[in-house]
C-alpha cells in the first residue's frame, strides 16, 4: 500500500456541518479565553481549513464571535434546566448547582462577558440580557403563579436584580471560595426566598409550598 493510500482522507462537510463545527471549536476556545482572545487562525487550523474559508461562513470575526456567544448562551440554558420534580426548591437548587458548575468551567469568558460586554462589542450585551430574561422565564415557568400583569411586570423586574446578585456572588466566590459550594447554593436559594418575601407574597407561597420548613 502506498503512502498516499494510507493518508486519511479529509471529510468533506456540508456548509451547515462546517458552520456548526467552527462554532463548536469557538465555544471550546471560549471556555479558556475571553471573546476578544479567540483566534480565527487557530480555529481555522483546528478545522483543517484556510482562514479565508472561515470567512466564507462568517463575513467577519465579529459575526463569528456573535454566533459563538449565542451558542454558548444556549448551552448555558440547556445546562441549568432542572430535572423535573414536584419540589420547586429542589429544582431551584439543582439549577443553581448547574449554573455554578457551568461558570466554573467557563470562568474566564463568562467573567469577561458579565463585567465588560461592551468592551468586546455592544452587540454582545443584548445576548447576555436575553440569557438573563430566559433564566427568569425558567423560574416563572416552574412556579404556579397567577398574577395581574402589573404585578408580574414588577416581579420580572425584581427577578432581574436577583439574577444580577447570583452572577456577581458566584463570580466573586470563584475567585475567593470563602464558603463551600453547597453553602453557596443555599445562600443563593435563601436570597431568592428572602427577596420574594419583600417583593411578592405569591412567590413565597409558590417557593415554600412544598417545603414549609424553610424560614
PDB file of C-alpha atoms in Angstrom:
ATOM      1  CA  UNK A   1       0.000   0.000   0.000  1.00  0.00           C
ATOM      2  CA  UNK A   2       1.437   3.397  -0.957  1.00  0.00           C
ATOM      3  CA  UNK A   3       1.903   6.295   1.453  1.00  0.00           C
ATOM      4  CA  UNK A   4      -0.788   8.169  -0.379  1.00  0.00           C
ATOM      5  CA  UNK A   5      -3.257   5.328   0.163  1.00  0.00           C
ATOM      6  CA  UNK A   6      -2.542   5.323   3.912  1.00  0.00           C
ATOM      7  CA  UNK A   7      -3.148   9.078   4.273  1.00  0.00           C
ATOM      8  CA  UNK A   8      -6.585   9.693   5.875  1.00  0.00           C
ATOM      9  CA  UNK A   9      -8.951  11.485   3.588  1.00  0.00           C
ATOM     10  CA  UNK A  10     -10.293  14.774   4.836  1.00  0.00           C
ATOM     11  CA  UNK A  11     -14.016  14.549   5.484  1.00  0.00           C
ATOM     12  CA  UNK A  12     -15.999  16.860   3.283  1.00  0.00           C
ATOM     13  CA  UNK A  13     -18.653  18.637   5.339  1.00  0.00           C
ATOM     14  CA  UNK A  14     -21.813  20.318   4.185  1.00  0.00           C
ATOM     15  CA  UNK A  15     -21.937  24.100   4.702  1.00  0.00           C
ATOM     16  CA  UNK A  16     -24.177  23.686   7.744  1.00  0.00           C
ATOM     17  CA  UNK A  17     -21.959  20.961   9.217  1.00  0.00           C
ATOM     18  CA  UNK A  18     -18.855  23.088   8.677  1.00  0.00           C
ATOM     19  CA  UNK A  19     -20.504  26.115  10.253  1.00  0.00           C
ATOM     20  CA  UNK A  20     -21.539  24.034  13.278  1.00  0.00           C
ATOM     21  CA  UNK A  21     -18.006  22.635  13.549  1.00  0.00           C
ATOM     22  CA  UNK A  22     -16.472  26.117  13.560  1.00  0.00           C
ATOM     23  CA  UNK A  23     -18.909  27.357  16.200  1.00  0.00           C
ATOM     24  CA  UNK A  24     -18.211  24.305  18.376  1.00  0.00           C
ATOM     25  CA  UNK A  25     -14.472  24.977  18.154  1.00  0.00           C
ATOM     26  CA  UNK A  26     -15.108  28.613  19.063  1.00  0.00           C
ATOM     27  CA  UNK A  27     -17.198  27.629  22.089  1.00  0.00           C
ATOM     28  CA  UNK A  28     -14.447  25.264  23.249  1.00  0.00           C
ATOM     29  CA  UNK A  29     -11.871  28.060  22.953  1.00  0.00           C
ATOM     30  CA  UNK A  30     -14.254  30.447  24.714  1.00  0.00           C
ATOM     31  CA  UNK A  31     -14.087  28.209  27.769  1.00  0.00           C
ATOM     32  CA  UNK A  32     -10.437  29.203  28.229  1.00  0.00           C
ATOM     33  CA  UNK A  33     -10.256  32.717  26.755  1.00  0.00           C
ATOM     34  CA  UNK A  34     -12.129  35.975  26.630  1.00  0.00           C
ATOM     35  CA  UNK A  35     -14.079  36.592  23.404  1.00  0.00           C
ATOM     36  CA  UNK A  36     -11.524  39.054  22.069  1.00  0.00           C
ATOM     37  CA  UNK A  37      -8.745  36.475  22.600  1.00  0.00           C
ATOM     38  CA  UNK A  38     -10.351  33.926  20.290  1.00  0.00           C
ATOM     39  CA  UNK A  39      -8.018  33.333  17.339  1.00  0.00           C
ATOM     40  CA  UNK A  40      -9.579  32.956  13.910  1.00  0.00           C
ATOM     41  CA  UNK A  41      -6.346  31.471  12.587  1.00  0.00           C
ATOM     42  CA  UNK A  42      -6.290  28.799  15.310  1.00  0.00           C
ATOM     43  CA  UNK A  43      -9.952  27.950  14.741  1.00  0.00           C
ATOM     44  CA  UNK A  44      -9.345  27.536  11.009  1.00  0.00           C
ATOM     45  CA  UNK A  45      -6.262  25.384  11.618  1.00  0.00           C
ATOM     46  CA  UNK A  46      -8.140  23.114  14.023  1.00  0.00           C
ATOM     47  CA  UNK A  47     -10.908  22.708  11.460  1.00  0.00           C
ATOM     48  CA  UNK A  48      -8.377  21.930   8.724  1.00  0.00           C
ATOM     49  CA  UNK A  49      -9.426  24.840   6.528  1.00  0.00           C
ATOM     50  CA  UNK A  50      -7.911  28.136   5.491  1.00  0.00           C
ATOM     51  CA  UNK A  51      -8.571  31.355   7.366  1.00  0.00           C
ATOM     52  CA  UNK A  52     -10.152  32.711   4.196  1.00  0.00           C
ATOM     53  CA  UNK A  53     -12.603  29.827   4.003  1.00  0.00           C
ATOM     54  CA  UNK A  54     -13.777  30.527   7.563  1.00  0.00           C
ATOM     55  CA  UNK A  55     -14.824  33.968   6.399  1.00  0.00           C
ATOM     56  CA  UNK A  56     -16.948  32.288   3.751  1.00  0.00           C
ATOM     57  CA  UNK A  57     -19.189  31.086   6.584  1.00  0.00           C
ATOM     58  CA  UNK A  58     -18.864  34.188   8.785  1.00  0.00           C
ATOM     59  CA  UNK A  59     -18.305  37.510   6.961  1.00  0.00           C
ATOM     60  CA  UNK A  60     -16.283  38.997   9.844  1.00  0.00           C
ATOM     61  CA  UNK A  61     -14.684  37.938  13.123  1.00  0.00           C
ATOM     62  CA  UNK A  62     -17.437  39.929  14.812  1.00  0.00           C
ATOM     63  CA  UNK A  63     -20.106  37.753  13.169  1.00  0.00           C
ATOM     64  CA  UNK A  64     -18.236  34.638  14.253  1.00  0.00           C
ATOM     65  CA  UNK A  65     -18.000  35.831  17.863  1.00  0.00           C
ATOM     66  CA  UNK A  66     -21.710  36.614  17.958  1.00  0.00           C
ATOM     67  CA  UNK A  67     -22.511  33.094  16.737  1.00  0.00           C
ATOM     68  CA  UNK A  68     -20.142  31.560  19.303  1.00  0.00           C
ATOM     69  CA  UNK A  69     -21.530  33.559  22.235  1.00  0.00           C
ATOM     70  CA  UNK A  70     -25.112  32.836  21.162  1.00  0.00           C
ATOM     71  CA  UNK A  71     -24.341  29.110  21.083  1.00  0.00           C
ATOM     72  CA  UNK A  72     -22.644  29.312  24.489  1.00  0.00           C
ATOM     73  CA  UNK A  73     -25.679  31.069  25.948  1.00  0.00           C
ATOM     74  CA  UNK A  74     -27.960  28.374  24.567  1.00  0.00           C
ATOM     75  CA  UNK A  75     -25.678  25.744  26.104  1.00  0.00           C
ATOM     76  CA  UNK A  76     -25.892  27.512  29.471  1.00  0.00           C
ATOM     77  CA  UNK A  77     -29.698  27.487  29.379  1.00  0.00           C
ATOM     78  CA  UNK A  78     -29.699  23.802  28.467  1.00  0.00           C
ATOM     79  CA  UNK A  79     -27.337  23.065  31.346  1.00  0.00           C
ATOM     80  CA  UNK A  80     -29.313  24.909  34.018  1.00  0.00           C
ATOM     81  CA  UNK A  81     -32.707  23.486  33.062  1.00  0.00           C
ATOM     82  CA  UNK A  82     -33.510  21.346  36.117  1.00  0.00           C
ATOM     83  CA  UNK A  83     -34.677  17.777  36.187  1.00  0.00           C
ATOM     84  CA  UNK A  84     -38.480  17.735  36.611  1.00  0.00           C
ATOM     85  CA  UNK A  85     -39.682  17.348  40.183  1.00  0.00           C
ATOM     86  CA  UNK A  86     -42.717  18.375  42.211  1.00  0.00           C
ATOM     87  CA  UNK A  87     -40.483  20.195  44.696  1.00  0.00           C
ATOM     88  CA  UNK A  88     -39.833  23.721  43.416  1.00  0.00           C
ATOM     89  CA  UNK A  89     -36.999  24.404  45.854  1.00  0.00           C
ATOM     90  CA  UNK A  90     -35.249  21.185  44.831  1.00  0.00           C
ATOM     91  CA  UNK A  91     -35.481  22.268  41.205  1.00  0.00           C
ATOM     92  CA  UNK A  92     -34.106  25.697  42.119  1.00  0.00           C
ATOM     93  CA  UNK A  93     -31.164  24.169  43.978  1.00  0.00           C
ATOM     94  CA  UNK A  94     -30.496  21.861  41.036  1.00  0.00           C
ATOM     95  CA  UNK A  95     -30.456  24.784  38.580  1.00  0.00           C
ATOM     96  CA  UNK A  96     -28.143  26.839  40.774  1.00  0.00           C
ATOM     97  CA  UNK A  97     -25.710  23.932  41.150  1.00  0.00           C
ATOM     98  CA  UNK A  98     -25.677  23.515  37.378  1.00  0.00           C
ATOM     99  CA  UNK A  99     -25.108  27.242  36.931  1.00  0.00           C
ATOM    100  CA  UNK A 100     -22.160  27.274  39.333  1.00  0.00           C
ATOM    101  CA  UNK A 101     -20.601  24.281  37.562  1.00  0.00           C
ATOM    102  CA  UNK A 102     -21.001  25.930  34.157  1.00  0.00           C
ATOM    103  CA  UNK A 103     -19.475  29.221  35.278  1.00  0.00           C
ATOM    104  CA  UNK A 104     -16.594  27.371  36.956  1.00  0.00           C
ATOM    105  CA  UNK A 105     -15.842  25.622  33.670  1.00  0.00           C
ATOM    106  CA  UNK A 106     -16.009  28.866  31.672  1.00  0.00           C
ATOM    107  CA  UNK A 107     -14.934  31.454  34.241  1.00  0.00           C
ATOM    108  CA  UNK A 108     -12.581  33.458  32.004  1.00  0.00           C
ATOM    109  CA  UNK A 109     -15.028  34.133  29.201  1.00  0.00           C
ATOM    110  CA  UNK A 110     -18.037  34.400  31.494  1.00  0.00           C
ATOM    111  CA  UNK A 111     -16.343  36.995  33.675  1.00  0.00           C
ATOM    112  CA  UNK A 112     -15.434  38.994  30.560  1.00  0.00           C
ATOM    113  CA  UNK A 113     -18.994  38.890  29.239  1.00  0.00           C
ATOM    114  CA  UNK A 114     -20.571  39.906  32.551  1.00  0.00           C
ATOM    115  CA  UNK A 115     -18.067  42.504  33.662  1.00  0.00           C
ATOM    116  CA  UNK A 116     -17.433  44.223  30.347  1.00  0.00           C
ATOM    117  CA  UNK A 117     -19.501  43.112  27.338  1.00  0.00           C
ATOM    118  CA  UNK A 118     -19.339  46.490  25.612  1.00  0.00           C
ATOM    119  CA  UNK A 119     -15.535  46.340  25.670  1.00  0.00           C
ATOM    120  CA  UNK A 120     -15.826  43.404  23.284  1.00  0.00           C
ATOM    121  CA  UNK A 121     -18.847  44.504  21.282  1.00  0.00           C
ATOM    122  CA  UNK A 122     -22.051  46.409  22.062  1.00  0.00           C
ATOM    123  CA  UNK A 123     -23.898  43.616  20.248  1.00  0.00           C
ATOM    124  CA  UNK A 124     -22.955  41.153  22.986  1.00  0.00           C
ATOM    125  CA  UNK A 125     -24.951  42.990  25.645  1.00  0.00           C
ATOM    126  CA  UNK A 126     -28.339  42.011  24.131  1.00  0.00           C
ATOM    127  CA  UNK A 127     -27.192  38.381  24.070  1.00  0.00           C
ATOM    128  CA  UNK A 128     -26.291  38.497  27.765  1.00  0.00           C
ATOM    129  CA  UNK A 129     -29.552  40.273  28.589  1.00  0.00           C
ATOM    130  CA  UNK A 130     -31.600  37.761  26.611  1.00  0.00           C
ATOM    131  CA  UNK A 131     -29.994  34.960  28.614  1.00  0.00           C
ATOM    132  CA  UNK A 132     -30.972  36.690  31.859  1.00  0.00           C
ATOM    133  CA  UNK A 133     -34.547  37.006  30.612  1.00  0.00           C
ATOM    134  CA  UNK A 134     -34.554  33.326  29.678  1.00  0.00           C
ATOM    135  CA  UNK A 135     -33.381  32.423  33.192  1.00  0.00           C
ATOM    136  CA  UNK A 136     -36.269  34.428  34.636  1.00  0.00           C
ATOM    137  CA  UNK A 137     -38.571  32.617  32.237  1.00  0.00           C
ATOM    138  CA  UNK A 138     -37.328  29.264  33.535  1.00  0.00           C
ATOM    139  CA  UNK A 139     -38.108  30.325  37.106  1.00  0.00           C
ATOM    140  CA  UNK A 140     -41.587  31.618  36.344  1.00  0.00           C
ATOM    141  CA  UNK A 141     -42.445  28.608  34.194  1.00  0.00           C
ATOM    142  CA  UNK A 142     -41.956  26.283  37.162  1.00  0.00           C
ATOM    143  CA  UNK A 143     -43.939  28.411  39.618  1.00  0.00           C
ATOM    144  CA  UNK A 144     -47.750  28.198  39.844  1.00  0.00           C
ATOM    145  CA  UNK A 145     -48.279  31.962  39.759  1.00  0.00           C
ATOM    146  CA  UNK A 146     -51.395  33.698  38.506  1.00  0.00           C
ATOM    147  CA  UNK A 147     -50.703  37.414  38.843  1.00  0.00           C
ATOM    148  CA  UNK A 148     -52.163  40.538  37.261  1.00  0.00           C
ATOM    149  CA  UNK A 149     -49.953  41.944  34.535  1.00  0.00           C
ATOM    150  CA  UNK A 150     -48.784  44.898  36.640  1.00  0.00           C
ATOM    151  CA  UNK A 151     -47.590  42.644  39.493  1.00  0.00           C
ATOM    152  CA  UNK A 152     -45.977  40.218  37.059  1.00  0.00           C
ATOM    153  CA  UNK A 153     -44.081  43.070  35.391  1.00  0.00           C
ATOM    154  CA  UNK A 154     -42.874  44.251  38.803  1.00  0.00           C
ATOM    155  CA  UNK A 155     -41.845  40.699  39.697  1.00  0.00           C
ATOM    156  CA  UNK A 156     -39.885  40.218  36.465  1.00  0.00           C
ATOM    157  CA  UNK A 157     -38.030  43.470  37.077  1.00  0.00           C
ATOM    158  CA  UNK A 158     -37.183  42.414  40.618  1.00  0.00           C
ATOM    159  CA  UNK A 159     -36.004  38.997  39.451  1.00  0.00           C
ATOM    160  CA  UNK A 160     -33.535  40.725  37.130  1.00  0.00           C
ATOM    161  CA  UNK A 161     -31.953  42.142  40.257  1.00  0.00           C
ATOM    162  CA  UNK A 162     -31.773  38.698  41.837  1.00  0.00           C
ATOM    163  CA  UNK A 163     -30.142  37.243  38.710  1.00  0.00           C
ATOM    164  CA  UNK A 164     -27.522  40.022  38.854  1.00  0.00           C
ATOM    165  CA  UNK A 165     -26.909  39.128  42.523  1.00  0.00           C
ATOM    166  CA  UNK A 166     -26.421  35.466  41.581  1.00  0.00           C
ATOM    167  CA  UNK A 167     -23.969  36.376  38.824  1.00  0.00           C
ATOM    168  CA  UNK A 168     -21.850  38.708  40.965  1.00  0.00           C
ATOM    169  CA  UNK A 169     -21.882  36.457  44.035  1.00  0.00           C
ATOM    170  CA  UNK A 170     -20.880  33.397  42.014  1.00  0.00           C
ATOM    171  CA  UNK A 171     -18.050  35.175  40.202  1.00  0.00           C
ATOM    172  CA  UNK A 172     -16.727  36.546  43.495  1.00  0.00           C
ATOM    173  CA  UNK A 173     -16.949  33.088  45.077  1.00  0.00           C
ATOM    174  CA  UNK A 174     -14.960  31.566  42.207  1.00  0.00           C
ATOM    175  CA  UNK A 175     -12.120  33.953  42.912  1.00  0.00           C
ATOM    176  CA  UNK A 176     -12.067  33.541  46.685  1.00  0.00           C
ATOM    177  CA  UNK A 177     -14.157  30.472  47.678  1.00  0.00           C
ATOM    178  CA  UNK A 178     -14.745  31.730  51.253  1.00  0.00           C
ATOM    179  CA  UNK A 179     -17.549  29.188  51.726  1.00  0.00           C
ATOM    180  CA  UNK A 180     -18.237  25.705  50.350  1.00  0.00           C
ATOM    181  CA  UNK A 181     -20.090  25.114  47.103  1.00  0.00           C
ATOM    182  CA  UNK A 182     -23.100  23.712  48.980  1.00  0.00           C
ATOM    183  CA  UNK A 183     -23.150  26.768  51.242  1.00  0.00           C
ATOM    184  CA  UNK A 184     -23.083  28.993  48.163  1.00  0.00           C
ATOM    185  CA  UNK A 185     -26.054  27.114  46.721  1.00  0.00           C
ATOM    186  CA  UNK A 186     -28.050  27.593  49.925  1.00  0.00           C
ATOM    187  CA  UNK A 187     -27.072  31.268  50.078  1.00  0.00           C
ATOM    188  CA  UNK A 188     -28.443  31.854  46.591  1.00  0.00           C
ATOM    189  CA  UNK A 189     -31.625  29.857  47.296  1.00  0.00           C
ATOM    190  CA  UNK A 190     -32.198  31.693  50.582  1.00  0.00           C
ATOM    191  CA  UNK A 191     -31.612  35.025  48.865  1.00  0.00           C
ATOM    192  CA  UNK A 192     -34.467  34.346  46.445  1.00  0.00           C
ATOM    193  CA  UNK A 193     -36.790  33.341  49.295  1.00  0.00           C
ATOM    194  CA  UNK A 194     -35.877  36.463  51.264  1.00  0.00           C
ATOM    195  CA  UNK A 195     -36.239  38.604  48.173  1.00  0.00           C
ATOM    196  CA  UNK A 196     -39.644  37.084  47.495  1.00  0.00           C
ATOM    197  CA  UNK A 197     -40.884  37.959  50.983  1.00  0.00           C
ATOM    198  CA  UNK A 198     -40.213  41.629  50.304  1.00  0.00           C
ATOM    199  CA  UNK A 199     -41.442  41.688  46.715  1.00  0.00           C
ATOM    200  CA  UNK A 200     -44.285  39.272  46.068  1.00  0.00           C
ATOM    201  CA  UNK A 201     -46.132  37.116  48.656  1.00  0.00           C
ATOM    202  CA  UNK A 202     -47.420  34.815  45.933  1.00  0.00           C
ATOM    203  CA  UNK A 203     -43.829  33.982  45.002  1.00  0.00           C
ATOM    204  CA  UNK A 204     -43.092  32.971  48.609  1.00  0.00           C
ATOM    205  CA  UNK A 205     -46.122  30.683  48.641  1.00  0.00           C
ATOM    206  CA  UNK A 206     -45.054  29.114  45.349  1.00  0.00           C
ATOM    207  CA  UNK A 207     -41.489  28.566  46.551  1.00  0.00           C
ATOM    208  CA  UNK A 208     -42.327  27.238  50.014  1.00  0.00           C
ATOM    209  CA  UNK A 209     -45.496  25.376  49.200  1.00  0.00           C
ATOM    210  CA  UNK A 210     -43.598  22.073  49.060  1.00  0.00           C
ATOM    211  CA  UNK A 211     -41.045  22.957  51.761  1.00  0.00           C
ATOM    212  CA  UNK A 212     -42.650  24.965  54.549  1.00  0.00           C
ATOM    213  CA  UNK A 213     -39.669  24.342  56.844  1.00  0.00           C
ATOM    214  CA  UNK A 214     -37.614  26.988  55.031  1.00  0.00           C
ATOM    215  CA  UNK A 215     -37.541  30.176  57.071  1.00  0.00           C
TER     216      UNK A 215
END
